[in-house]
Amino acid sequence: MPASSSETASSDTAPRRRGRPSGARAGDAGTRDRILAEARTEFSERGYDKTSIRSIAKAAGVDSALVHHYFGTKEQVFAAAIEVSFAPALRAPGAVATGDPAGTGERMARFLFGVWESPATREPLLAILRSAVSNEAAAAVLRELVTRRLLVPVAEGLHVPDPQLRAQLAAAQLIGIAMLRYVIKAEPIASADIDEVIAMVAPTLQGYLAG
């Protein structure tokens, strides 16, 4: 008898028992990494809403219970997948904090747009943005990651009033430009030379970050 829609939804959202499923081996990093890699591909190609624990398991060649075993719920799989995809951008706090304070805005712009300009890192980030725009659960995961791993460390390195607000304003500027350039592909910003974009946006970021 076919599974009801509620049963299907339950398989993707309800946490499973964390015991080791049949066929799983403790410390099988290869299996875990394969599941995570296929999850990134599924979320990238299908978006958050159309990706399921079952589809990830099928792509990885494992049972759905094994995906739950390693990661938990669909939201937790997504969180693990985007943290890997977002990892290059998470090095921004170190790049921003190093060097002359007068160049803080330019360093932040150059570092993060460098991540966007590389095809290898751009595609996973595009998938994250598309999922976050269309699904609140995905947006909540991204919001927590950006706040906890990116903005708070940047803010902690700023010796200015309202550091977290300033870091968020800078992030909003950069995400807005990324949406227009890489997602919406609005002209002329989509084809503008990236050094020209950085030169124009850096003074605004400097005002936010260094005051």
C-alpha positions as semicolon CSV with decimal commas, in nm:
position;residue;x (nm);y (nm);z (nm)
1;M;0,000;0,000;0,000
2;P;0,151;0,343;-0,097
3;A;0,272;0,560;0,189
4;S;0,046;0,854;0,273
5;S;0,173;1,212;0,228
6;S;0,193;1,251;0,606
7;E;0,409;0,941;0,629
8;T;0,640;1,076;0,355
9;A;0,671;1,412;0,528
10;S;0,740;1,237;0,856
11;S;1,034;1,051;0,705
12;D;1,200;1,383;0,616
13;T;1,126;1,590;0,925
14;A;1,100;1,361;1,226
15;P;1,426;1,269;1,400
16;R;1,504;0,899;1,390
17;R;1,654;0,691;1,666
18;R;2,026;0,751;1,666
19;G;2,121;0,384;1,690
20;R;2,340;0,243;1,416
21;P;2,126;0,115;1,127
22;S;2,187;-0,214;0,956
23;G;2,490;-0,198;0,730
24;A;2,642;0,111;0,894
25;R;2,992;0,091;1,033
26;A;3,112;0,310;1,316
27;G;3,355;0,571;1,186
28;D;3,265;0,513;0,821
29;A;3,373;0,862;0,715
30;G;3,360;0,767;0,348
31;T;2,988;0,689;0,364
32;R;2,915;1,005;0,561
33;D;3,113;1,219;0,316
34;R;2,935;1,058;0,019
35;I;2,595;1,133;0,171
36;L;2,699;1,492;0,238
37;A;2,831;1,536;-0,117
38;E;2,508;1,402;-0,268
39;A;2,304;1,622;-0,032
40;R;2,489;1,929;-0,159
41;T;2,416;1,825;-0,517
42;E;2,049;1,754;-0,446
43;F;1,994;2,086;-0,269
44;S;2,184;2,268;-0,544
45;E;1,992;2,113;-0,833
46;R;1,646;2,063;-0,679
47;G;1,625;2,330;-0,409
48;Y;1,530;2,277;-0,046
49;D;1,158;2,207;-0,098
50;K;1,203;1,938;-0,363
51;T;1,490;1,761;-0,190
52;S;1,403;1,483;0,054
53;I;1,591;1,246;0,279
54;R;1,479;0,969;0,044
55;S;1,620;1,144;-0,265
56;I;1,952;1,208;-0,091
57;A;1,972;0,844;0,019
58;K;1,893;0,720;-0,331
59;A;2,160;0,943;-0,486
60;A;2,416;0,822;-0,229
61;G;2,317;0,457;-0,272
62;V;2,223;0,407;0,094
63;D;1,912;0,353;0,302
64;S;1,722;0,658;0,429
65;A;1,785;0,540;0,786
66;L;2,158;0,586;0,730
67;V;2,108;0,953;0,636
68;H;1,909;1,003;0,956
69;H;2,177;0,816;1,149
70;Y;2,455;1,050;1,041
71;F;2,269;1,382;1,020
72;G;1,920;1,365;1,173
73;T;1,644;1,565;1,005
74;K;1,636;1,717;0,658
75;E;1,704;2,058;0,813
76;Q;2,013;1,918;0,984
77;V;2,136;1,765;0,658
78;F;2,089;2,103;0,491
79;A;2,279;2,276;0,773
80;A;2,573;2,037;0,735
81;A;2,570;2,074;0,355
82;I;2,567;2,453;0,352
83;E;2,833;2,480;0,623
84;V;3,067;2,290;0,390
85;S;2,963;2,509;0,096
86;F;2,993;2,828;0,299
87;A;3,333;2,737;0,446
88;P;3,541;2,964;0,216
89;A;3,332;3,269;0,314
90;L;3,371;3,184;0,683
91;R;3,739;3,276;0,658
92;A;3,638;3,640;0,604
93;P;3,670;3,749;0,971
94;G;4,040;3,665;0,968
95;A;4,093;3,848;0,639
96;V;3,902;4,155;0,758
97;A;4,089;4,177;1,089
98;T;4,436;4,165;0,931
99;G;4,602;4,483;0,810
100;D;4,547;4,858;0,816
101;P;4,204;4,951;0,961
102;A;4,167;5,204;0,678
103;G;4,142;4,912;0,433
104;T;3,886;4,704;0,624
105;G;3,601;4,768;0,379
106;E;3,808;4,687;0,073
107;R;3,947;4,369;0,230
108;M;3,600;4,243;0,315
109;A;3,467;4,321;-0,033
110;R;3,766;4,172;-0,211
111;F;3,765;3,856;-0,001
112;L;3,392;3,780;-0,031
113;F;3,363;3,873;-0,397
114;G;3,666;3,653;-0,457
115;V;3,459;3,365;-0,319
116;W;3,165;3,457;-0,545
117;E;3,377;3,500;-0,856
118;S;3,519;3,147;-0,837
119;P;3,285;2,901;-1,017
120;A;3,385;2,625;-0,772
121;T;3,252;2,819;-0,473
122;R;2,985;3,025;-0,649
123;E;2,750;2,740;-0,744
124;P;2,702;2,604;-0,390
125;L;2,643;2,959;-0,263
126;L;2,384;3,020;-0,535
127;A;2,201;2,707;-0,427
128;I;2,203;2,829;-0,067
129;L;2,063;3,170;-0,162
130;R;1,791;3,023;-0,383
131;S;1,682;2,783;-0,109
132;A;1,687;3,056;0,158
133;V;1,475;3,288;-0,056
134;S;1,206;3,026;-0,117
135;N;1,192;2,838;0,214
136;E;1,181;2,968;0,571
137;A;1,346;2,660;0,720
138;A;1,640;2,700;0,483
139;A;1,649;3,075;0,556
140;A;1,663;3,007;0,931
141;V;1,958;2,770;0,888
142;L;2,146;3,021;0,671
143;R;2,063;3,308;0,907
144;E;2,204;3,120;1,205
145;L;2,519;3,024;1,015
146;V;2,584;3,376;0,883
147;T;2,518;3,535;1,223
148;R;2,709;3,288;1,439
149;R;3,003;3,203;1,214
150;L;3,049;3,517;1,004
151;L;2,896;3,835;1,146
152;V;2,962;3,785;1,517
153;P;3,336;3,714;1,461
154;V;3,361;4,018;1,231
155;A;3,180;4,235;1,487
156;E;3,403;4,117;1,770
157;G;3,704;4,252;1,582
158;L;3,551;4,599;1,533
159;H;3,632;4,865;1,790
160;V;3,332;5,081;1,705
161;P;2,984;5,145;1,853
162;D;2,709;4,894;1,760
163;P;2,950;4,642;1,605
164;Q;2,691;4,369;1,534
165;L;2,456;4,614;1,362
166;R;2,743;4,746;1,153
167;A;2,850;4,394;1,055
168;Q;2,492;4,311;0,953
169;L;2,463;4,627;0,744
170;A;2,786;4,538;0,565
171;A;2,659;4,185;0,503
172;A;2,329;4,318;0,370
173;Q;2,519;4,535;0,122
174;L;2,725;4,242;-0,001
175;I;2,435;3,994;-0,019
176;G;2,224;4,250;-0,209
177;I;2,498;4,294;-0,468
178;A;2,546;3,918;-0,491
179;M;2,174;3,869;-0,555
180;L;2,173;4,128;-0,834
181;R;2,499;4,015;-0,994
182;Y;2,485;3,635;-0,964
183;V;2,119;3,537;-0,911
184;I;1,905;3,799;-1,086
185;K;2,190;3,892;-1,325
186;A;2,074;4,251;-1,359
187;E;2,273;4,466;-1,599
188;P;2,503;4,652;-1,585
189;I;2,612;4,510;-1,248
190;A;2,608;4,149;-1,375
191;S;2,883;4,214;-1,632
192;A;3,068;4,497;-1,457
193;D;3,436;4,444;-1,386
194;I;3,461;4,306;-1,032
195;D;3,746;4,543;-0,943
196;E;3,523;4,835;-1,037
197;V;3,243;4,697;-0,819
198;I;3,484;4,652;-0,526
199;A;3,620;5,006;-0,567
200;M;3,268;5,151;-0,556
201;V;3,135;4,945;-0,265
202;A;3,447;4,948;-0,044
203;P;3,394;5,304;0,093
204;T;3,040;5,214;0,202
205;L;3,163;4,900;0,377
206;Q;3,442;5,102;0,535
207;G;3,184;5,338;0,681
208;Y;2,987;5,049;0,827
209;L;3,285;4,857;0,963
210;A;3,523;5,130;1,075
211;G;3,294;5,427;1,122
